[in-house]
PDB file of C-alpha atoms in Angstrom:
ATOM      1  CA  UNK A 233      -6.603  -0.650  20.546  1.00 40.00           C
ATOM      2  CA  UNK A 234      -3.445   1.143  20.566  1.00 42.00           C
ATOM      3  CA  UNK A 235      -1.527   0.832  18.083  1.00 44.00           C
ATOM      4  CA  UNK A 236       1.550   0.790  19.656  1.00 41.00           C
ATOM      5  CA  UNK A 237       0.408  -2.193  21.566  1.00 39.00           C
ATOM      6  CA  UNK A 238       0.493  -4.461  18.351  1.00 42.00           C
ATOM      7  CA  UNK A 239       4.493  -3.308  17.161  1.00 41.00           C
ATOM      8  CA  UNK A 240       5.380  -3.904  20.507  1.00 36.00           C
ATOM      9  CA  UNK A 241       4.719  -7.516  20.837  1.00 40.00           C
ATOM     10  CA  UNK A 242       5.924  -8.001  17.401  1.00 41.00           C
ATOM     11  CA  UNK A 243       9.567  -6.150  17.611  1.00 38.00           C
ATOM     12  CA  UNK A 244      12.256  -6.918  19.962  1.00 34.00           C
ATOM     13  CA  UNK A 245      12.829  -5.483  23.471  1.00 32.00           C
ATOM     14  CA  UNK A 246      16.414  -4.057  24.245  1.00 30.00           C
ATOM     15  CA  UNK A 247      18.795  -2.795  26.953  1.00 28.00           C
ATOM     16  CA  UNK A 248      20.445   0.551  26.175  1.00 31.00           C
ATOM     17  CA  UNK A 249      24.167   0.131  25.284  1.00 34.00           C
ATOM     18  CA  UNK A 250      26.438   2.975  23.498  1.00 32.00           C
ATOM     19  CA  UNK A 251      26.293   2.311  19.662  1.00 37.00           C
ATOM     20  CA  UNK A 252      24.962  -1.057  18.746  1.00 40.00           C
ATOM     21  CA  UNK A 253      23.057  -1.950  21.378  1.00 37.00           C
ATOM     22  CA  UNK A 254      22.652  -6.038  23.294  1.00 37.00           C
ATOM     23  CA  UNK A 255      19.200  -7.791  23.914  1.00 35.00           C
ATOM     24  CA  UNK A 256      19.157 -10.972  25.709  1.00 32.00           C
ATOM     25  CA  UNK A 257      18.146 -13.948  24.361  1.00 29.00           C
ATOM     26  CA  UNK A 258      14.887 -14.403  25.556  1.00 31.00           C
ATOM     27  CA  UNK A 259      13.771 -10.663  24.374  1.00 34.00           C
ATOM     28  CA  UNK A 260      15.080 -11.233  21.218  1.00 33.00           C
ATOM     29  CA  UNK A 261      13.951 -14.636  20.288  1.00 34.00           C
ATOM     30  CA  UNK A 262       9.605 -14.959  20.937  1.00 39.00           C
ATOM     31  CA  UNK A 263       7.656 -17.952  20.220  1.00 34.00           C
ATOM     32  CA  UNK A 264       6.812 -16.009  16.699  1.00 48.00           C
ATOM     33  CA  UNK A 265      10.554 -14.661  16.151  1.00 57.00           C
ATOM     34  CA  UNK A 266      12.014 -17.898  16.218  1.00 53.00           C
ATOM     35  CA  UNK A 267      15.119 -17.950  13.338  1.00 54.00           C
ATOM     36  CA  UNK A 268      12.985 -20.426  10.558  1.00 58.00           C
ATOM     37  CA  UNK A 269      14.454 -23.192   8.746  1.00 60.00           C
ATOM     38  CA  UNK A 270      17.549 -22.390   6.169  1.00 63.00           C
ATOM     39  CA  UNK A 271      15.864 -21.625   2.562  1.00 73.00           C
ATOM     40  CA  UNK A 272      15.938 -19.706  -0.292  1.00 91.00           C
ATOM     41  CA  UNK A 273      16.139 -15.764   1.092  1.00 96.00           C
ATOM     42  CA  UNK A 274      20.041 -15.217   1.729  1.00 96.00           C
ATOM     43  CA  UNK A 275      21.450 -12.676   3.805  1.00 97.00           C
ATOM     44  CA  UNK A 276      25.474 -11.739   3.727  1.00 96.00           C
ATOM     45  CA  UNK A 277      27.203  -9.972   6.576  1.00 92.00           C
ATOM     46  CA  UNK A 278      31.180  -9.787   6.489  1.00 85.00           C
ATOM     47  CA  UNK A 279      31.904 -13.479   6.146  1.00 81.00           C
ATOM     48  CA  UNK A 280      28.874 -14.757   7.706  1.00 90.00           C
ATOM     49  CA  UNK A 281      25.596 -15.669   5.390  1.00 94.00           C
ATOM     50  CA  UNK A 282      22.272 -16.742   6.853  1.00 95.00           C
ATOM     51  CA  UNK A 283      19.223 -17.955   4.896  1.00 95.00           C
ATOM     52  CA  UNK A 284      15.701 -18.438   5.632  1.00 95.00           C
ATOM     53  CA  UNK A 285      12.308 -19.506   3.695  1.00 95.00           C
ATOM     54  CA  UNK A 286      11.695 -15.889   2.583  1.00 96.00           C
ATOM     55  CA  UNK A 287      11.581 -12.119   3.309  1.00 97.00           C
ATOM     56  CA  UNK A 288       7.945 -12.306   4.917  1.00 96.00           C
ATOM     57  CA  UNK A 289       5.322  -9.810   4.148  1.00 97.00           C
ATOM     58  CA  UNK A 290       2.757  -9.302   7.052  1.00 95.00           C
ATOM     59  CA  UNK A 291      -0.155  -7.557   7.759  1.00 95.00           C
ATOM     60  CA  UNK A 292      -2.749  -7.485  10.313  1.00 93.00           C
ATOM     61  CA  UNK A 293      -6.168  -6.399   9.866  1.00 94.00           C
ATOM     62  CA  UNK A 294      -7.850  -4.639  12.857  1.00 89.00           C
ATOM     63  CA  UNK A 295     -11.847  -3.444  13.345  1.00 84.00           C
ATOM     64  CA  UNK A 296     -11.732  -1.113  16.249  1.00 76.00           C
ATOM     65  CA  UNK A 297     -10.663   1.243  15.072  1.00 73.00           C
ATOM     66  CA  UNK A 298     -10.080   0.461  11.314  1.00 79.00           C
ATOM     67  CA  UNK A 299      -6.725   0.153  10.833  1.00 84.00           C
ATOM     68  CA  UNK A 300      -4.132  -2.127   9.098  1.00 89.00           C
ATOM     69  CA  UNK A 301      -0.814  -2.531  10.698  1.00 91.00           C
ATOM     70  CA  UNK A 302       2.023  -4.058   8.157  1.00 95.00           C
ATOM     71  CA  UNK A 303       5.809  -4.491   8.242  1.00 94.00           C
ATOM     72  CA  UNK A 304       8.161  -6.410   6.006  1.00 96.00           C
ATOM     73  CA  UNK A 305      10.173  -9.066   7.999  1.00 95.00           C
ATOM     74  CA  UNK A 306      13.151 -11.116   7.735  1.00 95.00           C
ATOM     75  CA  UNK A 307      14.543 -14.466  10.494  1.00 93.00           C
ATOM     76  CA  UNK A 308      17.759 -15.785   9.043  1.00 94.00           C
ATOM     77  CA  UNK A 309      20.059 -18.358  10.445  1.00 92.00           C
ATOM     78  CA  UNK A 310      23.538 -19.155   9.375  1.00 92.00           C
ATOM     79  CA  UNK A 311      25.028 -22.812   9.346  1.00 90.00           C
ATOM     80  CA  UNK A 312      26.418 -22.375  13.060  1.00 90.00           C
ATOM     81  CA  UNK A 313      23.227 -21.007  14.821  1.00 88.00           C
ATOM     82  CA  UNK A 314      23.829 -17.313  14.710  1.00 91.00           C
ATOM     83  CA  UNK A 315      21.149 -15.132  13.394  1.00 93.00           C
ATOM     84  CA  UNK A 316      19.964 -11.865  11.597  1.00 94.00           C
ATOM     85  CA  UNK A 317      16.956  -9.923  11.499  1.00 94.00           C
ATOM     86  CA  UNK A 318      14.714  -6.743  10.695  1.00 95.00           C
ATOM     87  CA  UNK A 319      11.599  -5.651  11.204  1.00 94.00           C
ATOM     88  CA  UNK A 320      10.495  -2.627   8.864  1.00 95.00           C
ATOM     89  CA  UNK A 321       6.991  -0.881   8.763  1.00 94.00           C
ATOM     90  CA  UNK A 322       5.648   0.126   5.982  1.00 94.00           C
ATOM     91  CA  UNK A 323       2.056   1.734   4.972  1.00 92.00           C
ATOM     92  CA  UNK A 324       0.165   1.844   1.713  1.00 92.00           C
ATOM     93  CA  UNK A 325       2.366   3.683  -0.546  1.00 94.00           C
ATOM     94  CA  UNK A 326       4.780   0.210  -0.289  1.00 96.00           C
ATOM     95  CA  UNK A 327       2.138  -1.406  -2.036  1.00 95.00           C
ATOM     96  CA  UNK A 328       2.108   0.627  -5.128  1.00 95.00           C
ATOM     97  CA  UNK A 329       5.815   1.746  -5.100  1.00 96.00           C
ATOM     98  CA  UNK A 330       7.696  -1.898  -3.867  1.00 97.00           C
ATOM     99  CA  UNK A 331      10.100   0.475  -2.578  1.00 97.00           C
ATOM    100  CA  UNK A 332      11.147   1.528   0.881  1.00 96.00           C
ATOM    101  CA  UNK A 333      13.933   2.817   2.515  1.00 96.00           C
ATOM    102  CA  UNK A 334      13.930   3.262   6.613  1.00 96.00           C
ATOM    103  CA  UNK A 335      16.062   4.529   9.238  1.00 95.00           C
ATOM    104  CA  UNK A 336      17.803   2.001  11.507  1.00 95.00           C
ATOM    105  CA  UNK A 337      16.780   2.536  15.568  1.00 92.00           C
ATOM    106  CA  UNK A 338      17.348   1.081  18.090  1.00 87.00           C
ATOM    107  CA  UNK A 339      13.913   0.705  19.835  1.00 78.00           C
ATOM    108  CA  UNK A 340      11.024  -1.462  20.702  1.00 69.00           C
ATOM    109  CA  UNK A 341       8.177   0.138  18.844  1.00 69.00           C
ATOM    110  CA  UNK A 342       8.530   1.063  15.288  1.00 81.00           C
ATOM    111  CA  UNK A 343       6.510   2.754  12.772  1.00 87.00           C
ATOM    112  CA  UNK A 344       6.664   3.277   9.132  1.00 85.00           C
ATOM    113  CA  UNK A 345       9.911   4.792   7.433  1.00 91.00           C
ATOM    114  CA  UNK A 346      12.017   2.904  10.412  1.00 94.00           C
ATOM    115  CA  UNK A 347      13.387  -0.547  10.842  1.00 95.00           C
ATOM    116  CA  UNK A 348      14.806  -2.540  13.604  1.00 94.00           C
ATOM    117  CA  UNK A 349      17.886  -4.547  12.808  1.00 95.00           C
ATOM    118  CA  UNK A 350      19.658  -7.285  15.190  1.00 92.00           C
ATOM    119  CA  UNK A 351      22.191 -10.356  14.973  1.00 90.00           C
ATOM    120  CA  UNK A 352      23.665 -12.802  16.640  1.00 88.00           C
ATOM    121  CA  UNK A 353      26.571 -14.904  16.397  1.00 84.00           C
ATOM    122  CA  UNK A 354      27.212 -17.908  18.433  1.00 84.00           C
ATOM    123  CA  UNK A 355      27.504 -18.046  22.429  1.00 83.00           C
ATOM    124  CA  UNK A 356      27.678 -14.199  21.729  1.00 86.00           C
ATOM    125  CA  UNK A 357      25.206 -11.873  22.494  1.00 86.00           C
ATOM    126  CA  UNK A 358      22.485 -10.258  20.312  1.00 84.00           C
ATOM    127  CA  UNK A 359      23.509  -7.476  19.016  1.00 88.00           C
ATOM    128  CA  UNK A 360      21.527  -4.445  17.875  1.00 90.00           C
ATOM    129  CA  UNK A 361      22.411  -1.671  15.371  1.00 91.00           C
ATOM    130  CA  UNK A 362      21.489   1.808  16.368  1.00 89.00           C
ATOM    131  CA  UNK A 363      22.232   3.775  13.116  1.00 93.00           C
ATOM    132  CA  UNK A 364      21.900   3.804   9.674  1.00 96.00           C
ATOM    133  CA  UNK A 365      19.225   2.943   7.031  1.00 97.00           C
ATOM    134  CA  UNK A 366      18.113  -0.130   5.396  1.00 97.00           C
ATOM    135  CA  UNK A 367      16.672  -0.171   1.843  1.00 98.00           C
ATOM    136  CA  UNK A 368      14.338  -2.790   0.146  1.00 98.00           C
ATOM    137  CA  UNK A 369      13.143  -2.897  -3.132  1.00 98.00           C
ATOM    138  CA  UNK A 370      10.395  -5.907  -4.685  1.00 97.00           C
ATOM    139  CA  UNK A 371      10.254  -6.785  -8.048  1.00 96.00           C
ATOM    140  CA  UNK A 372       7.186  -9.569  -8.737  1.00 93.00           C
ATOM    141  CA  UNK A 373       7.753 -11.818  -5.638  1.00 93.00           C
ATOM    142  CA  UNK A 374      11.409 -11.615  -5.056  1.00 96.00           C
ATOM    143  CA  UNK A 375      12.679  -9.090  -2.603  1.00 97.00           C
ATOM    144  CA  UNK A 376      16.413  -7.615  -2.514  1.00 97.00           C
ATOM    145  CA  UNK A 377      18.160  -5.082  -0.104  1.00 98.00           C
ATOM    146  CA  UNK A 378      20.909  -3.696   1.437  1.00 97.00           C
ATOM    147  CA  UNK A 379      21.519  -2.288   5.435  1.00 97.00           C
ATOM    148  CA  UNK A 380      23.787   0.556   5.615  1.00 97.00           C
ATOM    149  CA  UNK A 381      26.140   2.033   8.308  1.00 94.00           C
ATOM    150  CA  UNK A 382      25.935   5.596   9.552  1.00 92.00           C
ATOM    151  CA  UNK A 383      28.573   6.066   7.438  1.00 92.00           C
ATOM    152  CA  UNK A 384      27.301   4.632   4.243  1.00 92.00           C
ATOM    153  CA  UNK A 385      29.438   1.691   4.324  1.00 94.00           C
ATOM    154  CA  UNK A 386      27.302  -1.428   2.852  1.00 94.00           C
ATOM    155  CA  UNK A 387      26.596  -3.648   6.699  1.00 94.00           C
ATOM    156  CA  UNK A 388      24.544  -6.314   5.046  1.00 96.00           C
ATOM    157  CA  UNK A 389      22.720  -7.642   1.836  1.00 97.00           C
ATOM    158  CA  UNK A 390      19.520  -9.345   1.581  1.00 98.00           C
ATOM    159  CA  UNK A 391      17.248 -11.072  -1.485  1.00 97.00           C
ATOM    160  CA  UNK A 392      15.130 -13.724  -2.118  1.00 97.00           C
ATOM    161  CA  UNK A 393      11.331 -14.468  -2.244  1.00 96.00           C
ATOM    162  CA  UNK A 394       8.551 -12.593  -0.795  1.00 97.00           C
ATOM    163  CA  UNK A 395       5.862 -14.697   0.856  1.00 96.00           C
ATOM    164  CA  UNK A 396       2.564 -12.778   2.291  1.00 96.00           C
ATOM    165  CA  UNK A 397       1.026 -13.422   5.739  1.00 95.00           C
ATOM    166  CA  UNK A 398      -2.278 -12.315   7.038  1.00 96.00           C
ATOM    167  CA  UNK A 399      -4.294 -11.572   9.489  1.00 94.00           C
ATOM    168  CA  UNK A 400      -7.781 -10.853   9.707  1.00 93.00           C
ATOM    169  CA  UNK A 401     -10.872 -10.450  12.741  1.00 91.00           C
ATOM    170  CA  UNK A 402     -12.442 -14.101  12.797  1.00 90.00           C
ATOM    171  CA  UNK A 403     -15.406 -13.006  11.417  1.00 88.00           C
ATOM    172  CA  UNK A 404     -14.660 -12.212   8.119  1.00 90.00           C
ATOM    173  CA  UNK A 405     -12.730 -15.560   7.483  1.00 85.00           C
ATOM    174  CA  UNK A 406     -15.925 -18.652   7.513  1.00 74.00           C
ATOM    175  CA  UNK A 407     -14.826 -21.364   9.246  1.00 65.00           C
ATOM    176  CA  UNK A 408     -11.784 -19.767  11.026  1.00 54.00           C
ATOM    177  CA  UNK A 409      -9.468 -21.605  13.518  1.00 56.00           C
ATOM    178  CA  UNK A 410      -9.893 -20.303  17.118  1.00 53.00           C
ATOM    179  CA  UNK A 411      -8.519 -16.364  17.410  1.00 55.00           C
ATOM    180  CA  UNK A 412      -5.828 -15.669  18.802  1.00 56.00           C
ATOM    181  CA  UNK A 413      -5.148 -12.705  21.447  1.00 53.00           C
ATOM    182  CA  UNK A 414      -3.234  -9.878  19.154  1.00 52.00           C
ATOM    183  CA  UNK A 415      -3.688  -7.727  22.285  1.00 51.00           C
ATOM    184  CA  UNK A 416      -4.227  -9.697  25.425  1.00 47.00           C
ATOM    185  CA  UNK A 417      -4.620  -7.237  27.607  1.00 47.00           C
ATOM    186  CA  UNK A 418      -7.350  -5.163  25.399  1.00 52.00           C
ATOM    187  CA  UNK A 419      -8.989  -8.209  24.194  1.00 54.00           C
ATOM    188  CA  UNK A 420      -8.489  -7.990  20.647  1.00 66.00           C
ATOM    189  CA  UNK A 421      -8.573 -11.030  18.418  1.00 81.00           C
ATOM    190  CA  UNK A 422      -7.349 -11.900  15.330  1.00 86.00           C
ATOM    191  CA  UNK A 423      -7.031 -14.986  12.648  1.00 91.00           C
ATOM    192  CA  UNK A 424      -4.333 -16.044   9.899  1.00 93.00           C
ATOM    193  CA  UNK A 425      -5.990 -16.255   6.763  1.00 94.00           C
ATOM    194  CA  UNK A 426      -3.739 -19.268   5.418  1.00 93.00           C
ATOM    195  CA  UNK A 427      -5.361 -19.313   2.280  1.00 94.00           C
ATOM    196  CA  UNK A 428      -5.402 -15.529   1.784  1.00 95.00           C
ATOM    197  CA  UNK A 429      -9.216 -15.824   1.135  1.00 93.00           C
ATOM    198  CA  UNK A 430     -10.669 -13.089   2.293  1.00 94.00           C
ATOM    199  CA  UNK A 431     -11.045  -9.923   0.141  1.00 94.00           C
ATOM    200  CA  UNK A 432      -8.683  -7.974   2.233  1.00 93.00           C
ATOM    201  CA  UNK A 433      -5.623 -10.750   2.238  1.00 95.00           C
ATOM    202  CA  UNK A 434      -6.374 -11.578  -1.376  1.00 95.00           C
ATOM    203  CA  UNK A 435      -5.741  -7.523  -2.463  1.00 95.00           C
ATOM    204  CA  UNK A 436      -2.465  -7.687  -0.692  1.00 94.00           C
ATOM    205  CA  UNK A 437      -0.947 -10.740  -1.848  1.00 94.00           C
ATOM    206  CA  UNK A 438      -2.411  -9.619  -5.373  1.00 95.00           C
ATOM    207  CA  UNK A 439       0.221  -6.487  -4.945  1.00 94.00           C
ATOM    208  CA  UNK A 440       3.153  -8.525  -5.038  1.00 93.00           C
ATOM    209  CA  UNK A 441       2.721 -10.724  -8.372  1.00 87.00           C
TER     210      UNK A 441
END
């Protein structure tokens, strides 16, 4: 499987436009990218904040070839519908270090040491920022950042707790739920691991404690 396949459906597709860019609505918002109920993480922008559930760890766990593809995601809403996002890889060294700092772009696929960032506000359209970095630090199971401009001027703010979500081929989990397509088109199945049972899930969420 390519790899690139995998970032693809999980990022955002976009329209080129000068400086931040605009995605429509139905590129930026998938069935899985939904904003999630207002919770505990808080993001503030300006004058706008947003909250959701948590800044959400994921991971995916691939056979063929061997390979684990994570990123660190966060879906925020704000009281009047509008929205903010990222979507950051990140690779092993995370894991031990907590720490990770990635350049902003302004594309589809991503891998690690960059980050996707968009928002919305109402009857407005998504917007996408193009430049700039965005820095994320975890201490235990609470995560807390910050997204910078290009020119180092402090964009947005982000913290609250980190929740873990895996991935795994449906024969390692026992009594799995039917797979779901992770590449349609190359046939490759995978299966949340809810209860972070398996070896593999159980070492990650172990990680952030």
């Amino acid at each position: 499987m390519r790899h690139g396949a995998l970032w693809v459906a999980l990022l955002l597709g976009a329209c080129a436009k000068p400086k931040e860019e605009r995605v429509t609505l139905r590129d930026a918002l998938t069935a899985e990218e939904l904003p999630q109920p207002r919770g505990a993480a808080t993001v503030r922008m300006d004058t706008s904040t947003y909250s959701a559930p948590s800044v959400r760890f994921i991971a995916d766990f691939l056979e063929d070839p061997p390979v684990t593809l994570m990123l660190v995601a966060l879906i925020a809403q704000a009281e009047d519908g509008g929205t903010w996002r990222f979507r950051m890889a990140v690779d092993e060294k995370f894991l031990k270090s907590k720490h990770a700092t990635a350049r902003i772009i302004p594309q589809t696929a991503i891998g690690s040491g960059l980050v996707v960032v968009d928002y919305q506000q109402p009857n407005r359209p998504a917007m996408m920022m193009d430049e700039g970095t965005l820095d994320l630090t975890v201490t235990g199971k609470q995560a807390k950042g910050e997204v910078r401009g290009k020119d180092g001027s402090v964009r947005a703010t982000f913290q609250g707790p980190l929740t873990v979500e895996c991935s795994v081929p449906p024969a390692w989990l026992s009594g799995a739920p039917a797979p779901v397509p992770a590449s349609p088109d190359e046939g490759t199945v995978r299966v949340p691991d809810e209860a972070l049972s398996t070896p593999q899930c159980r070492a990650l969420a172990d990680a952030f404690r």
